[in-house]
PDB file of C-alpha atoms in Angstrom:
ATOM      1  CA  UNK C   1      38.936  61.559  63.595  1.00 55.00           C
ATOM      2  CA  UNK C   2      36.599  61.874  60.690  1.00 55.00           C
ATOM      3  CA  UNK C   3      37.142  64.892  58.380  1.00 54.00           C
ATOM      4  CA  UNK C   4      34.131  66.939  56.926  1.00 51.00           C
ATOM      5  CA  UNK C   5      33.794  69.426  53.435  1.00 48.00           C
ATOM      6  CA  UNK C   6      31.999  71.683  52.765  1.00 45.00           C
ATOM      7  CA  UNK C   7      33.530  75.152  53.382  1.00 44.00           C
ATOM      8  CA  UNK C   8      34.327  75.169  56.735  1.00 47.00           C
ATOM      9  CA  UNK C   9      31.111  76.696  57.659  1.00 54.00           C
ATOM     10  CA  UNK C  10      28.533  75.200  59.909  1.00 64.00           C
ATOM     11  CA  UNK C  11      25.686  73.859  58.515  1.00 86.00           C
ATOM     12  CA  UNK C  12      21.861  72.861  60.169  1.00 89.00           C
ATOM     13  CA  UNK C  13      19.100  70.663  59.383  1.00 92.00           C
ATOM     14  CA  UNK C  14      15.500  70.873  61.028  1.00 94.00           C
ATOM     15  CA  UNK C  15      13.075  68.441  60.378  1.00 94.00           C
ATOM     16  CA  UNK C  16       8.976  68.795  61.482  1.00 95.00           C
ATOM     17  CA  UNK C  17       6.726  65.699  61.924  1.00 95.00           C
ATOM     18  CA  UNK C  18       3.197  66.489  62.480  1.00 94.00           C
ATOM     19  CA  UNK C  19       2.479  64.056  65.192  1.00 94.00           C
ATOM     20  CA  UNK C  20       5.113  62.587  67.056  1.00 95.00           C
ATOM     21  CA  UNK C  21       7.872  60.775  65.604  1.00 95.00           C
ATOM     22  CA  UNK C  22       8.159  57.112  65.709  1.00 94.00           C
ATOM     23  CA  UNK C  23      11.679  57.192  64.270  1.00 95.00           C
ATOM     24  CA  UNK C  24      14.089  60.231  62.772  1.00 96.00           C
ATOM     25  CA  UNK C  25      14.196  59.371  59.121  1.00 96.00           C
ATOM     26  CA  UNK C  26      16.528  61.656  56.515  1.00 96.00           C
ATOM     27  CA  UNK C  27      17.791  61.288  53.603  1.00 96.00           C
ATOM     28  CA  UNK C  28      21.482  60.207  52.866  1.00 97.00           C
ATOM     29  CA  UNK C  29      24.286  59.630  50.573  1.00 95.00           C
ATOM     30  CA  UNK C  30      26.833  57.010  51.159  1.00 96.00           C
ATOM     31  CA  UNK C  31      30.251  56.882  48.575  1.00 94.00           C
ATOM     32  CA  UNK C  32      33.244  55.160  48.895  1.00 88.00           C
ATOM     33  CA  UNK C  33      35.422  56.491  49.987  1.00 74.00           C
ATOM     34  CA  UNK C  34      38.197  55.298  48.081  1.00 69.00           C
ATOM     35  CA  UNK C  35      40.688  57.702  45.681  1.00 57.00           C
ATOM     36  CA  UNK C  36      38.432  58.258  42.760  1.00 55.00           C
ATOM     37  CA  UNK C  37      40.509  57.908  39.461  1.00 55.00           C
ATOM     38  CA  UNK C  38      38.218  59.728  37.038  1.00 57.00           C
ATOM     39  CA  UNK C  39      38.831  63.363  37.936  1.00 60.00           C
ATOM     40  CA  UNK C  40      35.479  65.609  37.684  1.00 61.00           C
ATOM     41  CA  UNK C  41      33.554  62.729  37.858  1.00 66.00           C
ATOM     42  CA  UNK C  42      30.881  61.824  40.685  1.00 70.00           C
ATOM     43  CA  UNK C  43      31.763  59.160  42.372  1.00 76.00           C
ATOM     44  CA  UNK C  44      29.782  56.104  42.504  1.00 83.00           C
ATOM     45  CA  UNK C  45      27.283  56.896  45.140  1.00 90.00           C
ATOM     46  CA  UNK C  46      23.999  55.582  46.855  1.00 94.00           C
ATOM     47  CA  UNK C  47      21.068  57.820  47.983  1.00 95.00           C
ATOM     48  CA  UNK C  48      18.697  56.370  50.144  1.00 96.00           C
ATOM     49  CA  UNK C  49      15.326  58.225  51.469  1.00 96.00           C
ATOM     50  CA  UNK C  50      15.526  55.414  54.515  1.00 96.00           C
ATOM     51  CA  UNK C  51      18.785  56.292  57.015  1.00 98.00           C
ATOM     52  CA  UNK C  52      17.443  56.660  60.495  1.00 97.00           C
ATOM     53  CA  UNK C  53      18.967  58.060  63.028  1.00 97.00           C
ATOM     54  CA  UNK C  54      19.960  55.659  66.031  1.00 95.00           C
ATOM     55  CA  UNK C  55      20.694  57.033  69.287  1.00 94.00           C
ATOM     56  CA  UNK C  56      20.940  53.468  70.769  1.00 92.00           C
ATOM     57  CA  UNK C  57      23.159  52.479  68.109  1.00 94.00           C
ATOM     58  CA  UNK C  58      27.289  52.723  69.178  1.00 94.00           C
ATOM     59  CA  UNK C  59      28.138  52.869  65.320  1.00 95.00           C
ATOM     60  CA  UNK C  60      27.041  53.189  62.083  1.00 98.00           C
ATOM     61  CA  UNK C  61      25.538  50.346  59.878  1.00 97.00           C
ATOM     62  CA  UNK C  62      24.776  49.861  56.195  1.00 98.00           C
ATOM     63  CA  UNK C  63      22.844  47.313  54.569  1.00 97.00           C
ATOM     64  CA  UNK C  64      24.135  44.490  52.473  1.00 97.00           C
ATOM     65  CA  UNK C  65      21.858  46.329  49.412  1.00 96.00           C
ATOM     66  CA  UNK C  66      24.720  49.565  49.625  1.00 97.00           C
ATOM     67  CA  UNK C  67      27.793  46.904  49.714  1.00 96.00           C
ATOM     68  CA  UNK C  68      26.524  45.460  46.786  1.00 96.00           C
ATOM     69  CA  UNK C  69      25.646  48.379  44.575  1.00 95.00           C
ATOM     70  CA  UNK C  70      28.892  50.153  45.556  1.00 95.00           C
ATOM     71  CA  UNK C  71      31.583  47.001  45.715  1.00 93.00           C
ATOM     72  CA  UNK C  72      32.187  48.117  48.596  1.00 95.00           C
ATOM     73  CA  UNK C  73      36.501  46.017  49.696  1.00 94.00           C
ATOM     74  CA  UNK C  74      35.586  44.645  53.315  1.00 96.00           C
ATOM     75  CA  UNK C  75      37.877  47.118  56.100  1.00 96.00           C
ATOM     76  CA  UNK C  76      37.889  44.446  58.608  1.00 96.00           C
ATOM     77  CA  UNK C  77      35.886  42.306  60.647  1.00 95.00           C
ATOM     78  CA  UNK C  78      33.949  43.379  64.279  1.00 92.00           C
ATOM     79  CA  UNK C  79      31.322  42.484  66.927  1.00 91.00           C
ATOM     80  CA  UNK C  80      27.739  44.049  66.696  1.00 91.00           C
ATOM     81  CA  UNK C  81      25.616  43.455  69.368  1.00 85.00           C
ATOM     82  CA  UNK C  82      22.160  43.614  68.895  1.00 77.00           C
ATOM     83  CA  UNK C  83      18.382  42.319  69.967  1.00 76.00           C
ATOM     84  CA  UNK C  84      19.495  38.859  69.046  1.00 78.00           C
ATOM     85  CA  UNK C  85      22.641  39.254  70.577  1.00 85.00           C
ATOM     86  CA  UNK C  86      26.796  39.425  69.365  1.00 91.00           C
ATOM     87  CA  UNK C  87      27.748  38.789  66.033  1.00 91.00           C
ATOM     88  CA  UNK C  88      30.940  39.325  63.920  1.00 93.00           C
ATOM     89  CA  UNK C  89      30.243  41.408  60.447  1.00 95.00           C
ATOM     90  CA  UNK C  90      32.219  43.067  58.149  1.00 97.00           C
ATOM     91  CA  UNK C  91      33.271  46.831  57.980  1.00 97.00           C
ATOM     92  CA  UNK C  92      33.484  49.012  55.483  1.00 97.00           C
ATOM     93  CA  UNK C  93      34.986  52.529  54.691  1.00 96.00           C
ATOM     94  CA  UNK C  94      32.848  55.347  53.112  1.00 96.00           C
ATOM     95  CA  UNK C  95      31.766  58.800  53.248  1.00 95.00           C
ATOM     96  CA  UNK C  96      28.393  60.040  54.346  1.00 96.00           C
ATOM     97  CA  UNK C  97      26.656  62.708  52.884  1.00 94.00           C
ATOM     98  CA  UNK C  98      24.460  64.601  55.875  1.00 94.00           C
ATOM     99  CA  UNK C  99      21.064  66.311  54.664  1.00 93.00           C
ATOM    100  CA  UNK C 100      22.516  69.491  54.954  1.00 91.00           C
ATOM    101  CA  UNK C 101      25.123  68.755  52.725  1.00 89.00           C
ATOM    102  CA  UNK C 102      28.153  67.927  55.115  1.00 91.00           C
ATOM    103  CA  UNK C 103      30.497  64.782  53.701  1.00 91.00           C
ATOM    104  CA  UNK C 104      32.116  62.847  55.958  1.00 93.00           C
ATOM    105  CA  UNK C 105      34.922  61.026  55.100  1.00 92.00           C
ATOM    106  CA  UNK C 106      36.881  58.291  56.725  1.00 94.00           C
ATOM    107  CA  UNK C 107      33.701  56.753  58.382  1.00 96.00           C
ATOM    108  CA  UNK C 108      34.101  52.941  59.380  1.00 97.00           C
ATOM    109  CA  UNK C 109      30.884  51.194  58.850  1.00 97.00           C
ATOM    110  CA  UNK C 110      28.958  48.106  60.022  1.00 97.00           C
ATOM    111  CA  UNK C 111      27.101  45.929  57.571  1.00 97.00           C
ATOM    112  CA  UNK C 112      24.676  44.551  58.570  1.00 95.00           C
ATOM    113  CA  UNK C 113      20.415  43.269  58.195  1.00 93.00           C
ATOM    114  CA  UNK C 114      18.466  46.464  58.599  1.00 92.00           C
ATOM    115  CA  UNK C 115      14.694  45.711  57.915  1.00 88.00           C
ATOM    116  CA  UNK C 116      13.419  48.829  57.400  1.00 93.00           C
ATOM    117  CA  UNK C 117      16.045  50.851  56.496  1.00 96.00           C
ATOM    118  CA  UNK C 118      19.016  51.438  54.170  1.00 97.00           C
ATOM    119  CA  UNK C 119      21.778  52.991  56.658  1.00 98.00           C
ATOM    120  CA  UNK C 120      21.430  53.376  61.090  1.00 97.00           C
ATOM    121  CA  UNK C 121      23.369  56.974  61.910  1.00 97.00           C
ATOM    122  CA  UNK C 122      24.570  56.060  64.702  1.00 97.00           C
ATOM    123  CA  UNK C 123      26.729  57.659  67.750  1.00 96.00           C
ATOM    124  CA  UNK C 124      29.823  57.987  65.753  1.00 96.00           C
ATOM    125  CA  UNK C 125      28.028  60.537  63.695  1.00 96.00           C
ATOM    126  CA  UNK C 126      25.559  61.680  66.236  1.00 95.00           C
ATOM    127  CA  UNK C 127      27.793  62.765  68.680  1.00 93.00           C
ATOM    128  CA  UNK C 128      30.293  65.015  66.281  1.00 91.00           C
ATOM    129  CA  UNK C 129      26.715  67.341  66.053  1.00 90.00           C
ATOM    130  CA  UNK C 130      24.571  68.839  68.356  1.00 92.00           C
ATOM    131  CA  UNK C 131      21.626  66.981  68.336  1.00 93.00           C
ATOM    132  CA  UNK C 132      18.053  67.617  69.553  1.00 94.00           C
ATOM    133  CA  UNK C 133      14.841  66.269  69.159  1.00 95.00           C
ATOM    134  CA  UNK C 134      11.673  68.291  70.880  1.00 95.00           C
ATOM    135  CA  UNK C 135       7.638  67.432  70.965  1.00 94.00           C
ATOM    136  CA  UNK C 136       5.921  70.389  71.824  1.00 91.00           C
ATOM    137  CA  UNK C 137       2.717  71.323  70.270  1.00 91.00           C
ATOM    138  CA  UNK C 138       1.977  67.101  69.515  1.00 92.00           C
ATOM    139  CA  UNK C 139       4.786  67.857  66.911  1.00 95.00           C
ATOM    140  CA  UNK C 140       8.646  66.065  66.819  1.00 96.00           C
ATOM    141  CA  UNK C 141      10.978  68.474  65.896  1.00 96.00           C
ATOM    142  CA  UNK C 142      14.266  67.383  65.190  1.00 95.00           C
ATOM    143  CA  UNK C 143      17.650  69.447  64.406  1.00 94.00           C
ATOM    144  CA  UNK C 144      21.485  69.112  64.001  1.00 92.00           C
ATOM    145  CA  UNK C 145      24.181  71.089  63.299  1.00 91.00           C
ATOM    146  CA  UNK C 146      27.704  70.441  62.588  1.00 88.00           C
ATOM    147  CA  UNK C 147      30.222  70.640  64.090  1.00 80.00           C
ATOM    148  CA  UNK C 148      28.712  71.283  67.300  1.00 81.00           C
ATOM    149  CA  UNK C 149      29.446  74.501  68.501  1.00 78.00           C
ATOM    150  CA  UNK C 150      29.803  72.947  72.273  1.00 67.00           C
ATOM    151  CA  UNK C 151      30.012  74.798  75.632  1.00 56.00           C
ATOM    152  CA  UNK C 152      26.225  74.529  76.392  1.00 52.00           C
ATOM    153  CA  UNK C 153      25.645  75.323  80.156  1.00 51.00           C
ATOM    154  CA  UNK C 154      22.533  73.104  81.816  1.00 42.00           C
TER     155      UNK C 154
END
């Protein structure tokens, strides 16, 4: 039941690798998502050039780096599991700025080790969009919009 702003208009984002794609990498914004006291102000925010986007991944997950420069309060606590199996992490609550300028709110995030990257989109965000990655022409192509306008026929 996350909420999004911006206008209530949908909103796309295409992406063009020459080559294919190893991984989808965008850009992102993360922001507590706290009640911000200073009115007019931007809220404390981290951009990262590294959030990848994680089809195998159930939910999303932030690296300790964005807890840290955001003081991010713990949520609660909950089970990952991952290459090296289960473990129990804390969660966090935050907002997610999309590439094509969509914030959602109200997102509960994992934190967690991420070697290569600052933030994992994972299904929780993946599946409020329509989502689709192509590779014709030796090129990845890779586009969202939001909210998905549903009722494709196969």
């Amino acid at each position: 039941n996350h909420k999004t702003s911006r206008r209530h208009i949908m909103s796309s984002f295409n992406l063009t690798y020459d080559g294919f794609a190893d991984a989808i990498i965008t850009n992102a914004i993360v922001v507590s998502d706290k009640e911000q006291n200073d009115v007019g102000c931007f809220p404390p925010h981290f951009y990262t050039d590294c959030a990848a986007w994680d089809t195998g991944a159930q939910f999303t997950l932030i690296s300790p780096r964005i807890v840290e420069k955001l003081h991010l309060t713990p949520y609660r606590e909950g089970g990952i599991m991952g290459i090296g199996g289960k473990k129990t992490v804390k969660t966090y609550k935050i907002a997610i700025g999309l590439p094509n300028g969509i914030l959602i709110h109200d997102v509960e995030v994992y934190c967690s080790d991420l070697d290569d990257y600052d933030m994992l989109i994972g299904m929780d965000i993946i599946t409020m969009t329509d989502f689709c990655i192509t590779n014709a022409d030796l090129r990845t192509k890779f586009s969202f919009r939001i909210p998905s306008e549903g009722g494709l026929d196969f």
